[in-house]
Amino acid sequence: MDEQPRLMHSHGVGMAGHPGLSQHMQDGTGGTDGEGRKQDIGDILQQIMTITDQSLDEAQARKHALNCHRMKPALFNVLCEIKEKTVLSIRGAQEEEPPDAQLMRLDNMLLAEGVSGPEKGGGSAAAAAAAAAAGGAGSDNSAEHSDYRAKLSQIRQIYHTELEKYEQACNEFTTHVMNLLREQSRTRPISPKEIERMVSIIHRKFSSIQMQLKQSTCEAVMILRSRFLDARRKRRNFNKQATEILNEYFYSHLSNPYPSEEAKEELAKKCSITVSQVSNWFGNKRIRYKKNIGKFQEEANMYAAKTAVNAANASAHGSQANSPSTPNSAGSAGSFNMSNSGDLFMSVQSLNGDSYQGAQVGANVQSQVDTLRHVISQTGGYSDGLAASQMYSPQGINANGGWQDATTPSSVTSPTEGPGSVHSDTSN
DNA sequence: TACAATGATTGGGA
DNA sequence: TCCCAATCATTGTA
């Protein structure tokens, strides 16, 4: 550091732009003193040239003598400036580089994924976004979600550790090089500008390493994310109970199989699946049912009978028509009410054989029909519902291929429809 | 292994 | 935003 003032005092003014040298030579162009100084410079150059031939001690002594020589600053100034001009002509074009767009993209991505920036929220937000994109969060999904977060956190930790290492290494190396250059500036012409340039070169090199680190981190996040989403894409069939619950709801609301948001949530809870999965299931079911009604008739009959039997059992026990296997089995005030609606009677009427069922329903189902008739006569008050249900086609699909209007009599005819119950049929 | 069943995704319409 | 329709991709079964 204390060598600094000895290197270059100023730039640009004086004879040929070499103030130090000019100061010594300005009055010497025509006099004997000038001749003497030229001789001095010649001596210095000669000494420099021969310094390597001397012994170490001798060289050290000579070095010291040179450092203290009155012409040294001037000579260094000249050499520095020549060097400066040469280097500038080579590197001038590369000096000012615009901020790297690629680096900015990487930074933005790392920030968005929660790898860089504040830890809280970022990663989980990205994971939540990924979860939402893949259809919500169930019990399995939340396990995957936490797995995703754990892995993301691991990536984040590695990234920050490496980044710290790079920064530390960069600082250490920069300091080392600066010290080295300052030390060397005693014996060779090195300007502060050159040291600065060297530092910026080092920083550039390290930032390119940093960019590689960022790129690798981004790649790791992308791989993690795609794996996470792919795992979600792998479907698993719903378990039997879930399918039964969904089917029961579907067939008991056949005139308008559009569960409300509350009903979907309830179904999702009962089936241990997500609301999106419930929506998907109903979407698929409606279309597939409509496309091939005949194929689903037996299933429809079975669920209608099942629901009716459940209703009968519940009725026999003097309570509402709840069963453990039906969506409204919880029996809580907020649960949706799916049985005993007009839909059920629609199915019951179908079972009576006026339409397609006549030829298809087997003896077993026929006995269920008898049971249902019995249930109807016992529970009473259903005649209105029966009449109302006659407004619908057996499958609840109108002539246009769509389901009946949402304002179906199902909610009107339902004898157990309480004010607190959530009826999905009004959702559309 | 072929085929059916089924959950998920995508694009378009209202 | 929800739904429909088509389609994809995986799972289950004969």
CSV table of C-alpha atoms (C1' of nucleotides) in Angstrom, one decimal:
chain,number,residue,atom,x,y,z
A,1,MET,CA,0.0,0.0,0.0
A,2,ASP,CA,2.8,2.4,0.9
A,3,GLU,CA,4.3,1.8,-2.5
A,4,GLN,CA,1.3,3.4,-4.2
A,5,PRO,CA,2.5,6.9,-4.4
A,6,ARG,CA,5.7,5.7,-5.9
A,7,LEU,CA,4.0,4.3,-8.9
A,8,MET,CA,2.4,7.0,-10.8
A,9,HIS,CA,1.8,10.5,-9.6
A,10,SER,CA,-0.3,11.8,-12.4
A,11,HIS,CA,-1.3,11.2,-16.0
A,12,GLY,CA,-1.3,13.1,-19.2
A,13,VAL,CA,0.5,16.4,-18.7
A,14,GLY,CA,4.1,17.4,-19.3
A,15,MET,CA,6.5,16.4,-22.0
A,16,ALA,CA,5.1,13.7,-24.1
A,17,GLY,CA,2.7,13.0,-21.3
A,18,HIS,CA,5.5,11.9,-18.9
A,19,PRO,CA,5.6,14.5,-16.2
A,20,GLY,CA,8.1,12.7,-14.0
A,21,LEU,CA,10.5,12.2,-16.8
A,22,SER,CA,9.9,15.6,-18.3
A,23,GLN,CA,10.6,17.2,-14.9
A,24,HIS,CA,14.0,15.7,-15.0
A,25,MET,CA,14.7,16.3,-18.6
A,26,GLN,CA,12.8,19.5,-19.5
A,27,ASP,CA,15.8,21.7,-19.0
A,28,GLY,CA,18.4,19.2,-20.1
A,29,THR,CA,17.8,19.0,-23.9
A,30,GLY,CA,20.6,21.3,-24.7
A,31,GLY,CA,22.9,21.3,-21.6
A,32,THR,CA,25.5,19.1,-20.0
A,33,ASP,CA,23.1,18.3,-17.2
A,34,GLY,CA,20.8,16.8,-19.7
A,35,GLU,CA,23.5,14.6,-21.1
A,36,GLY,CA,24.2,13.4,-17.5
A,37,ARG,CA,20.6,12.4,-17.0
A,38,LYS,CA,20.4,10.5,-20.2
A,39,GLN,CA,23.4,8.7,-18.9
A,40,ASP,CA,21.5,8.0,-15.7
A,41,ILE,CA,18.6,6.3,-17.6
A,42,GLY,CA,21.1,4.3,-19.6
A,43,ASP,CA,22.7,3.2,-16.4
A,44,ILE,CA,19.3,2.2,-14.8
A,45,LEU,CA,18.3,0.2,-17.9
A,46,GLN,CA,21.7,-1.5,-17.9
A,47,GLN,CA,21.3,-2.4,-14.3
A,48,ILE,CA,17.9,-3.8,-14.9
A,49,MET,CA,19.1,-5.9,-17.8
A,50,THR,CA,22.0,-7.4,-15.8
A,51,ILE,CA,20.1,-7.9,-12.5
A,52,THR,CA,19.4,-11.5,-13.2
A,53,ASP,CA,23.0,-12.3,-13.7
A,54,GLN,CA,23.9,-11.2,-10.2
A,55,SER,CA,23.7,-13.1,-6.9
A,56,LEU,CA,20.6,-12.9,-4.8
A,57,ASP,CA,22.1,-10.5,-2.2
A,58,GLU,CA,23.7,-8.4,-4.8
A,59,ALA,CA,20.4,-8.3,-6.7
A,60,GLN,CA,18.5,-7.3,-3.6
A,61,ALA,CA,20.9,-4.5,-3.0
A,62,ARG,CA,20.7,-3.5,-6.6
A,63,LYS,CA,16.9,-3.6,-6.4
A,64,HIS,CA,16.9,-1.5,-3.4
A,65,ALA,CA,19.2,1.0,-5.1
A,66,LEU,CA,17.0,1.1,-8.1
A,67,ASN,CA,13.9,1.6,-6.0
A,68,CYS,CA,15.5,4.6,-4.4
A,69,HIS,CA,16.9,6.0,-7.6
A,70,ARG,CA,15.7,9.4,-8.5
A,71,MET,CA,14.8,8.5,-12.0
A,72,LYS,CA,12.7,5.5,-11.1
A,73,PRO,CA,9.3,7.2,-10.9
A,74,ALA,CA,9.7,8.8,-14.2
A,75,LEU,CA,10.8,5.6,-15.9
A,76,PHE,CA,7.8,3.8,-14.3
A,77,ASN,CA,5.4,6.4,-15.5
A,78,VAL,CA,6.6,6.0,-19.1
A,79,LEU,CA,6.4,2.3,-19.0
A,80,CYS,CA,3.0,2.3,-17.3
A,81,GLU,CA,1.6,4.6,-19.9
A,82,ILE,CA,2.9,2.6,-22.8
A,83,LYS,CA,1.5,-0.5,-21.2
A,84,GLU,CA,-1.8,1.2,-20.5
A,85,LYS,CA,-2.2,2.3,-24.2
A,86,THR,CA,-1.3,-1.1,-25.5
A,87,VAL,CA,-3.6,-2.9,-23.2
A,88,LEU,CA,-6.5,-0.4,-23.8
A,89,SER,CA,-6.2,-0.9,-27.5
A,90,ILE,CA,-6.6,-4.6,-27.0
A,91,ARG,CA,-9.3,-4.7,-24.3
A,92,GLY,CA,-11.0,-1.4,-24.9
A,93,ALA,CA,-13.9,-3.0,-26.7
A,94,GLN,CA,-14.6,-5.5,-24.0
A,95,GLU,CA,-14.6,-3.2,-21.1
A,96,GLU,CA,-18.2,-2.2,-20.7
A,97,GLU,CA,-20.4,-5.3,-21.0
A,98,PRO,CA,-24.2,-5.0,-20.6
A,99,PRO,CA,-25.7,-7.0,-17.8
A,100,ASP,CA,-26.1,-10.6,-18.8
A,101,ALA,CA,-29.7,-11.4,-19.8
A,102,GLN,CA,-29.2,-15.0,-19.2
A,103,LEU,CA,-27.9,-14.3,-15.6
A,104,MET,CA,-31.0,-12.1,-15.0
A,105,ARG,CA,-33.3,-14.9,-16.2
A,106,LEU,CA,-31.6,-17.4,-13.9
A,107,ASP,CA,-31.8,-15.0,-11.0
A,108,ASN,CA,-35.5,-14.4,-11.6
A,109,MET,CA,-36.2,-18.1,-11.8
A,110,LEU,CA,-34.3,-18.9,-8.7
A,111,LEU,CA,-36.2,-16.1,-6.9
A,112,ALA,CA,-39.6,-17.4,-8.3
A,113,GLU,CA,-38.8,-21.0,-7.2
A,114,GLY,CA,-37.8,-19.8,-3.7
A,115,VAL,CA,-34.2,-20.9,-4.0
A,116,SER,CA,-32.7,-17.4,-3.7
A,117,GLY,CA,-34.4,-14.6,-1.8
A,118,PRO,CA,-36.2,-15.0,1.5
A,119,GLU,CA,-36.7,-18.6,2.5
A,120,LYS,CA,-40.1,-18.3,4.0
A,121,GLY,CA,-42.9,-18.7,1.4
A,122,GLY,CA,-40.9,-18.8,-1.7
A,123,GLY,CA,-40.4,-22.5,-2.0
A,124,SER,CA,-43.6,-23.5,-0.5
A,125,ALA,CA,-45.4,-21.0,-2.7
A,126,ALA,CA,-43.9,-22.6,-5.7
A,127,ALA,CA,-44.7,-26.0,-4.4
A,128,ALA,CA,-48.3,-24.9,-3.7
A,129,ALA,CA,-48.5,-23.5,-7.2
A,130,ALA,CA,-47.3,-26.8,-8.6
A,131,ALA,CA,-49.8,-28.6,-6.4
A,132,ALA,CA,-52.6,-26.4,-7.5
A,133,ALA,CA,-51.6,-26.9,-11.1
A,134,ALA,CA,-51.7,-30.6,-10.6
A,135,GLY,CA,-55.1,-30.6,-9.0
A,136,GLY,CA,-55.1,-29.6,-5.4
A,137,ALA,CA,-53.9,-31.3,-2.3
A,138,GLY,CA,-55.0,-34.5,-0.8
A,139,SER,CA,-53.4,-36.6,1.9
A,140,ASP,CA,-51.1,-38.3,-0.6
A,141,ASN,CA,-50.5,-35.0,-2.2
A,142,SER,CA,-49.6,-33.2,0.9
A,143,ALA,CA,-47.0,-35.9,1.6
A,144,GLU,CA,-45.6,-35.4,-1.8
A,145,HIS,CA,-45.8,-31.7,-1.3
A,146,SER,CA,-43.7,-31.9,1.9
A,147,ASP,CA,-41.3,-34.1,0.1
A,148,TYR,CA,-41.0,-31.6,-2.7
A,149,ARG,CA,-40.4,-28.8,-0.1
A,150,ALA,CA,-37.8,-30.8,1.6
A,151,LYS,CA,-35.9,-31.5,-1.6
A,152,LEU,CA,-36.3,-27.8,-2.6
A,153,SER,CA,-34.9,-26.8,0.7
A,154,GLN,CA,-32.0,-29.1,0.2
A,155,ILE,CA,-31.3,-27.6,-3.2
A,156,ARG,CA,-31.6,-24.1,-1.6
A,157,GLN,CA,-29.1,-25.0,1.1
A,158,ILE,CA,-26.5,-26.4,-1.3
A,159,TYR,CA,-27.0,-23.4,-3.5
A,160,HIS,CA,-26.3,-21.0,-0.7
A,161,THR,CA,-23.4,-22.9,0.6
A,162,GLU,CA,-21.8,-23.1,-2.8
A,163,LEU,CA,-22.5,-19.4,-3.4
A,164,GLU,CA,-20.9,-18.5,-0.2
A,165,LYS,CA,-17.9,-20.6,-1.0
A,166,TYR,CA,-17.5,-18.9,-4.4
A,167,GLU,CA,-17.9,-15.4,-2.9
A,168,GLN,CA,-15.3,-16.2,-0.3
A,169,ALA,CA,-12.9,-17.7,-2.8
A,170,CYS,CA,-13.4,-14.8,-5.1
A,171,ASN,CA,-12.6,-12.3,-2.3
A,172,GLU,CA,-9.6,-14.3,-1.2
A,173,PHE,CA,-8.3,-14.6,-4.7
A,174,THR,CA,-8.9,-10.9,-5.4
A,175,THR,CA,-7.0,-9.9,-2.3
A,176,HIS,CA,-4.2,-12.2,-3.1
A,177,VAL,CA,-3.8,-11.0,-6.6
A,178,MET,CA,-4.0,-7.4,-5.5
A,179,ASN,CA,-1.3,-7.9,-3.0
A,180,LEU,CA,0.8,-9.7,-5.5
A,181,LEU,CA,0.4,-7.0,-8.1
A,182,ARG,CA,1.2,-4.3,-5.5
A,183,GLU,CA,4.3,-6.2,-4.5
A,184,GLN,CA,5.3,-6.7,-8.1
A,185,SER,CA,4.7,-3.0,-8.8
A,186,ARG,CA,7.9,-2.4,-7.0
A,187,THR,CA,9.8,-4.1,-9.8
A,188,ARG,CA,7.6,-3.8,-12.8
A,189,PRO,CA,5.3,-1.1,-14.1
A,190,ILE,CA,1.8,-1.8,-12.8
A,191,SER,CA,-0.7,1.0,-12.6
A,192,PRO,CA,-3.6,1.1,-10.2
A,193,LYS,CA,-5.9,1.0,-13.2
A,194,GLU,CA,-4.3,-2.3,-14.2
A,195,ILE,CA,-4.9,-3.7,-10.8
A,196,GLU,CA,-8.5,-2.6,-11.1
A,197,ARG,CA,-8.8,-4.2,-14.4
A,198,MET,CA,-7.3,-7.4,-13.1
A,199,VAL,CA,-9.8,-7.4,-10.2
A,200,SER,CA,-12.7,-7.0,-12.6
A,201,ILE,CA,-11.4,-9.9,-14.7
A,202,ILE,CA,-11.3,-12.0,-11.6
A,203,HIS,CA,-14.8,-11.0,-10.8
A,204,ARG,CA,-16.0,-11.8,-14.3
A,205,LYS,CA,-14.4,-15.2,-14.1
A,206,PHE,CA,-16.0,-15.9,-10.8
A,207,SER,CA,-19.4,-14.6,-11.9
A,208,SER,CA,-19.2,-17.0,-14.8
A,209,ILE,CA,-18.7,-19.8,-12.3
A,210,GLN,CA,-21.5,-18.4,-10.3
A,211,MET,CA,-23.7,-18.5,-13.4
A,212,GLN,CA,-22.9,-22.1,-13.9
A,213,LEU,CA,-23.9,-22.7,-10.3
A,214,LYS,CA,-27.2,-20.9,-10.9
A,215,GLN,CA,-27.8,-22.8,-14.1
A,216,SER,CA,-27.2,-26.1,-12.4
A,217,THR,CA,-29.5,-25.1,-9.5
A,218,CYS,CA,-32.2,-24.1,-12.0
A,219,GLU,CA,-31.8,-27.4,-13.7
A,220,ALA,CA,-32.1,-29.3,-10.4
A,221,VAL,CA,-35.3,-27.4,-9.6
A,222,MET,CA,-36.8,-28.1,-13.0
A,223,ILE,CA,-36.0,-31.8,-12.7
A,224,LEU,CA,-37.4,-31.9,-9.2
A,225,ARG,CA,-40.5,-30.1,-10.3
A,226,SER,CA,-41.1,-32.2,-13.3
A,227,ARG,CA,-40.7,-35.4,-11.3
A,228,PHE,CA,-43.1,-34.0,-8.7
A,229,LEU,CA,-45.7,-33.2,-11.4
A,230,ASP,CA,-45.1,-36.5,-13.2
A,231,ALA,CA,-45.7,-38.4,-10.0
A,232,ARG,CA,-49.0,-36.6,-9.6
A,233,ARG,CA,-49.9,-37.4,-13.2
A,234,LYS,CA,-49.5,-41.1,-12.4
A,235,ARG,CA,-53.1,-42.0,-11.5
A,236,ARG,CA,-54.3,-44.5,-9.1
A,237,ASN,CA,-57.8,-45.8,-9.1
A,238,PHE,CA,-59.9,-44.6,-6.2
A,239,ASN,CA,-60.6,-47.2,-3.6
A,240,LYS,CA,-63.9,-49.1,-3.7
A,241,GLN,CA,-65.5,-47.1,-0.9
A,242,ALA,CA,-64.7,-43.8,-2.6
A,243,THR,CA,-66.2,-45.0,-5.9
A,244,GLU,CA,-69.3,-46.2,-4.1
A,245,ILE,CA,-69.8,-42.9,-2.3
A,246,LEU,CA,-69.4,-41.0,-5.6
A,247,ASN,CA,-71.7,-43.4,-7.4
A,248,GLU,CA,-74.3,-43.2,-4.8
A,249,TYR,CA,-74.3,-39.4,-5.0
A,250,PHE,CA,-74.3,-39.5,-8.7
A,251,TYR,CA,-77.2,-41.9,-9.1
A,252,SER,CA,-79.3,-40.4,-6.3
A,253,HIS,CA,-78.9,-37.0,-8.1
A,254,LEU,CA,-79.3,-38.4,-11.6
A,255,SER,CA,-81.6,-35.7,-12.7
A,256,ASN,CA,-79.0,-33.1,-11.9
A,257,PRO,CA,-75.7,-34.7,-11.1
A,258,TYR,CA,-73.8,-31.4,-10.4
A,259,PRO,CA,-72.7,-31.3,-6.8
A,260,SER,CA,-72.3,-27.9,-5.3
A,261,GLU,CA,-68.9,-26.7,-4.0
A,262,GLU,CA,-70.0,-27.7,-0.5
A,263,ALA,CA,-71.1,-31.1,-1.7
A,264,LYS,CA,-67.9,-31.6,-3.5
A,265,GLU,CA,-65.9,-30.7,-0.4
A,266,GLU,CA,-68.0,-33.1,1.6
A,267,LEU,CA,-67.5,-35.9,-1.0
A,268,ALA,CA,-63.8,-35.2,-1.2
A,269,LYS,CA,-63.5,-35.5,2.6
A,270,LYS,CA,-65.5,-38.7,2.7
A,271,CYS,CA,-63.5,-40.2,-0.2
A,272,SER,CA,-60.1,-38.9,0.9
A,273,ILE,CA,-59.6,-37.3,-2.5
A,274,THR,CA,-59.3,-33.7,-3.6
A,275,VAL,CA,-62.2,-31.5,-4.7
A,276,SER,CA,-60.6,-31.3,-8.1
A,277,GLN,CA,-60.7,-35.1,-8.3
A,278,VAL,CA,-64.3,-35.1,-7.3
A,279,SER,CA,-65.0,-32.6,-10.1
A,280,ASN,CA,-63.0,-34.7,-12.5
A,281,TRP,CA,-64.9,-37.8,-11.5
A,282,PHE,CA,-68.3,-36.2,-12.0
A,283,GLY,CA,-67.2,-34.7,-15.3
A,284,ASN,CA,-66.1,-38.1,-16.5
A,285,LYS,CA,-69.1,-39.8,-15.1
A,286,ARG,CA,-71.6,-37.5,-16.6
A,287,ILE,CA,-70.1,-37.8,-20.0
A,288,ARG,CA,-69.6,-41.5,-19.9
A,289,TYR,CA,-73.1,-42.1,-18.5
A,290,LYS,CA,-74.6,-40.0,-21.2
A,291,LYS,CA,-72.6,-41.6,-23.9
A,292,ASN,CA,-73.6,-45.1,-22.9
A,293,ILE,CA,-76.7,-45.0,-20.7
A,294,GLY,CA,-77.5,-48.7,-21.4
A,295,LYS,CA,-74.2,-49.8,-20.0
A,296,PHE,CA,-74.8,-47.9,-16.7
A,297,GLN,CA,-78.4,-48.9,-16.2
A,298,GLU,CA,-77.6,-51.9,-14.1
A,299,GLU,CA,-75.3,-49.8,-12.0
A,300,ALA,CA,-77.9,-47.1,-11.7
A,301,ASN,CA,-80.5,-49.6,-10.6
A,302,MET,CA,-78.1,-51.1,-8.1
A,303,TYR,CA,-77.3,-47.8,-6.5
A,304,ALA,CA,-80.9,-46.6,-6.5
A,305,ALA,CA,-81.9,-49.7,-4.7
A,306,LYS,CA,-79.1,-49.5,-2.3
A,307,THR,CA,-79.9,-45.9,-1.5
A,308,ALA,CA,-83.5,-46.8,-1.1
A,309,VAL,CA,-82.7,-49.7,1.2
A,310,ASN,CA,-80.5,-47.4,3.2
A,311,ALA,CA,-83.3,-44.9,3.4
A,312,ALA,CA,-85.7,-47.6,4.5
A,313,ASN,CA,-83.3,-48.9,7.2
A,314,ALA,CA,-82.8,-45.4,8.5
A,315,SER,CA,-86.5,-44.8,8.4
A,316,ALA,CA,-87.1,-48.1,10.3
A,317,HIS,CA,-84.8,-46.9,12.9
A,318,GLY,CA,-86.8,-43.7,13.3
A,319,SER,CA,-84.1,-41.5,12.1
A,320,GLN,CA,-83.2,-39.7,8.9
A,321,ALA,CA,-82.1,-41.6,5.8
A,322,ASN,CA,-78.4,-41.7,6.6
A,323,SER,CA,-76.1,-44.6,6.1
A,324,PRO,CA,-72.4,-44.9,6.7
A,325,SER,CA,-71.8,-45.5,3.0
A,326,THR,CA,-73.7,-42.5,1.7
A,327,PRO,CA,-72.4,-39.0,1.4
A,328,ASN,CA,-74.8,-37.7,3.9
A,329,SER,CA,-74.0,-40.3,6.4
A,330,ALA,CA,-72.4,-37.9,8.7
A,331,GLY,CA,-75.8,-36.6,9.4
A,332,SER,CA,-74.4,-33.3,10.5
A,333,ALA,CA,-76.4,-30.1,9.9
A,334,GLY,CA,-74.0,-29.0,7.2
A,335,SER,CA,-73.8,-32.2,5.3
A,336,PHE,CA,-75.4,-32.5,1.9
A,337,ASN,CA,-78.6,-34.4,1.5
A,338,MET,CA,-78.6,-36.8,-1.3
A,339,SER,CA,-81.2,-39.4,-0.6
A,340,ASN,CA,-84.9,-39.4,-0.7
A,341,SER,CA,-84.9,-36.8,-3.4
A,342,GLY,CA,-86.9,-36.8,-6.6
A,343,ASP,CA,-83.9,-38.5,-8.2
A,344,LEU,CA,-84.4,-41.5,-6.1
A,345,PHE,CA,-88.0,-41.8,-7.1
A,346,MET,CA,-87.1,-41.3,-10.6
A,347,SER,CA,-84.9,-44.4,-10.3
A,348,VAL,CA,-87.6,-46.2,-8.4
A,349,GLN,CA,-90.1,-45.5,-11.1
A,350,SER,CA,-87.7,-46.7,-13.7
A,351,LEU,CA,-87.3,-49.9,-11.8
A,352,ASN,CA,-91.1,-50.3,-12.0
A,353,GLY,CA,-90.6,-51.3,-15.5
A,354,ASP,CA,-92.2,-48.5,-17.5
A,355,SER,CA,-89.1,-48.1,-19.6
A,356,TYR,CA,-85.8,-49.8,-20.1
A,357,GLN,CA,-85.7,-51.7,-16.9
A,358,GLY,CA,-88.5,-54.1,-17.6
A,359,ALA,CA,-86.5,-56.4,-19.7
A,360,GLN,CA,-83.2,-56.0,-17.9
A,361,VAL,CA,-83.8,-56.0,-14.2
A,362,GLY,CA,-83.3,-59.4,-12.8
A,363,ALA,CA,-85.2,-61.2,-10.1
A,364,ASN,CA,-82.8,-59.9,-7.5
A,365,VAL,CA,-83.4,-56.3,-8.5
A,366,GLN,CA,-87.1,-57.0,-8.9
A,367,SER,CA,-87.2,-58.0,-5.2
A,368,GLN,CA,-85.5,-54.7,-4.4
A,369,VAL,CA,-88.2,-53.0,-6.3
A,370,ASP,CA,-90.7,-54.7,-4.1
A,371,THR,CA,-88.8,-53.6,-1.1
A,372,LEU,CA,-88.7,-50.0,-2.5
A,373,ARG,CA,-92.5,-50.1,-3.1
A,374,HIS,CA,-92.8,-51.2,0.5
A,375,VAL,CA,-90.5,-48.4,1.7
A,376,ILE,CA,-92.5,-45.9,-0.3
A,377,SER,CA,-95.8,-47.0,1.2
A,378,GLN,CA,-94.3,-47.0,4.7
A,379,THR,CA,-92.6,-43.7,4.6
A,380,GLY,CA,-95.5,-42.0,3.1
A,381,GLY,CA,-95.7,-38.5,1.6
A,382,TYR,CA,-93.8,-39.5,-1.5
A,383,SER,CA,-96.7,-39.5,-3.9
A,384,ASP,CA,-96.0,-35.8,-4.7
A,385,GLY,CA,-92.4,-36.6,-5.3
A,386,LEU,CA,-93.4,-39.5,-7.5
A,387,ALA,CA,-95.6,-37.3,-9.5
A,388,ALA,CA,-93.0,-34.7,-9.8
A,389,SER,CA,-90.4,-37.2,-10.9
A,390,GLN,CA,-92.5,-38.2,-13.8
A,391,MET,CA,-91.5,-35.0,-15.4
A,392,TYR,CA,-88.1,-36.5,-16.1
A,393,SER,CA,-86.8,-39.0,-18.4
A,394,PRO,CA,-85.5,-42.1,-16.6
A,395,GLN,CA,-81.9,-41.1,-16.9
A,396,GLY,CA,-82.5,-37.4,-16.2
A,397,ILE,CA,-81.2,-36.4,-19.5
A,398,ASN,CA,-83.3,-34.2,-21.7
A,399,ALA,CA,-83.9,-34.4,-25.4
A,400,ASN,CA,-80.9,-32.2,-26.1
A,401,GLY,CA,-78.6,-34.6,-24.5
A,402,GLY,CA,-78.1,-32.5,-21.4
A,403,TRP,CA,-79.3,-32.8,-17.9
A,404,GLN,CA,-82.5,-31.2,-16.8
A,405,ASP,CA,-82.5,-27.7,-15.5
A,406,ALA,CA,-81.0,-27.2,-12.1
A,407,THR,CA,-84.2,-26.3,-10.5
A,408,THR,CA,-85.3,-29.8,-10.4
A,409,PRO,CA,-88.1,-31.1,-8.2
A,410,SER,CA,-85.5,-33.1,-6.3
A,411,SER,CA,-85.2,-30.3,-3.8
A,412,VAL,CA,-88.9,-29.8,-3.8
A,413,THR,CA,-89.9,-33.3,-3.3
A,414,SER,CA,-87.3,-34.3,-0.9
A,415,PRO,CA,-89.1,-35.2,2.3
A,416,THR,CA,-86.0,-34.9,4.4
A,417,GLU,CA,-84.6,-31.8,3.0
A,418,GLY,CA,-84.0,-29.7,6.0
A,419,PRO,CA,-83.3,-26.0,6.0
A,420,GLY,CA,-79.7,-26.6,7.1
A,421,SER,CA,-78.9,-29.2,4.5
A,422,VAL,CA,-76.8,-28.3,1.5
A,423,HIS,CA,-78.5,-29.4,-1.7
A,424,SER,CA,-76.3,-29.5,-4.6
A,425,ASP,CA,-79.0,-29.4,-7.2
A,426,THR,CA,-79.3,-25.7,-6.9
A,427,SER,CA,-75.7,-25.2,-7.8
A,428,ASN,CA,-76.3,-25.0,-11.5
B,1,DT,C1',-50.8,-58.8,-24.5
B,2,DA,C1',-54.9,-56.7,-25.9
B,3,DC,C1',-58.6,-54.4,-24.3
B,4,DA,C1',-61.6,-52.1,-21.1
B,5,DA,C1',-61.9,-49.1,-17.3
B,6,DT,C1',-60.8,-44.9,-15.4
B,7,DG,C1',-58.4,-40.7,-13.6
B,8,DA,C1',-56.2,-36.6,-15.5
B,9,DT,C1',-55.5,-33.1,-19.0
B,10,DT,C1',-56.6,-29.9,-22.6
B,11,DG,C1',-59.1,-26.8,-25.6
B,12,DG,C1',-63.2,-24.5,-26.6
B,13,DG,C1',-67.6,-22.5,-25.3
B,14,DA,C1',-70.8,-20.0,-22.3
C,1,DT,C1',-64.8,-20.4,-13.7
C,2,DC,C1',-67.3,-24.3,-14.8
C,3,DC,C1',-68.6,-27.6,-18.0
C,4,DC,C1',-68.3,-30.6,-22.1
C,5,DA,C1',-65.9,-33.4,-25.2
C,6,DA,C1',-61.9,-35.5,-26.8
C,7,DT,C1',-57.9,-37.5,-25.7
C,8,DC,C1',-54.0,-39.2,-23.1
C,9,DA,C1',-51.9,-42.3,-20.0
C,10,DT,C1',-52.1,-45.6,-16.5
C,11,DT,C1',-54.3,-49.6,-14.3
C,12,DG,C1',-56.8,-53.8,-14.0
C,13,DT,C1',-58.3,-58.0,-16.1
C,14,DA,C1',-59.2,-61.9,-19.1
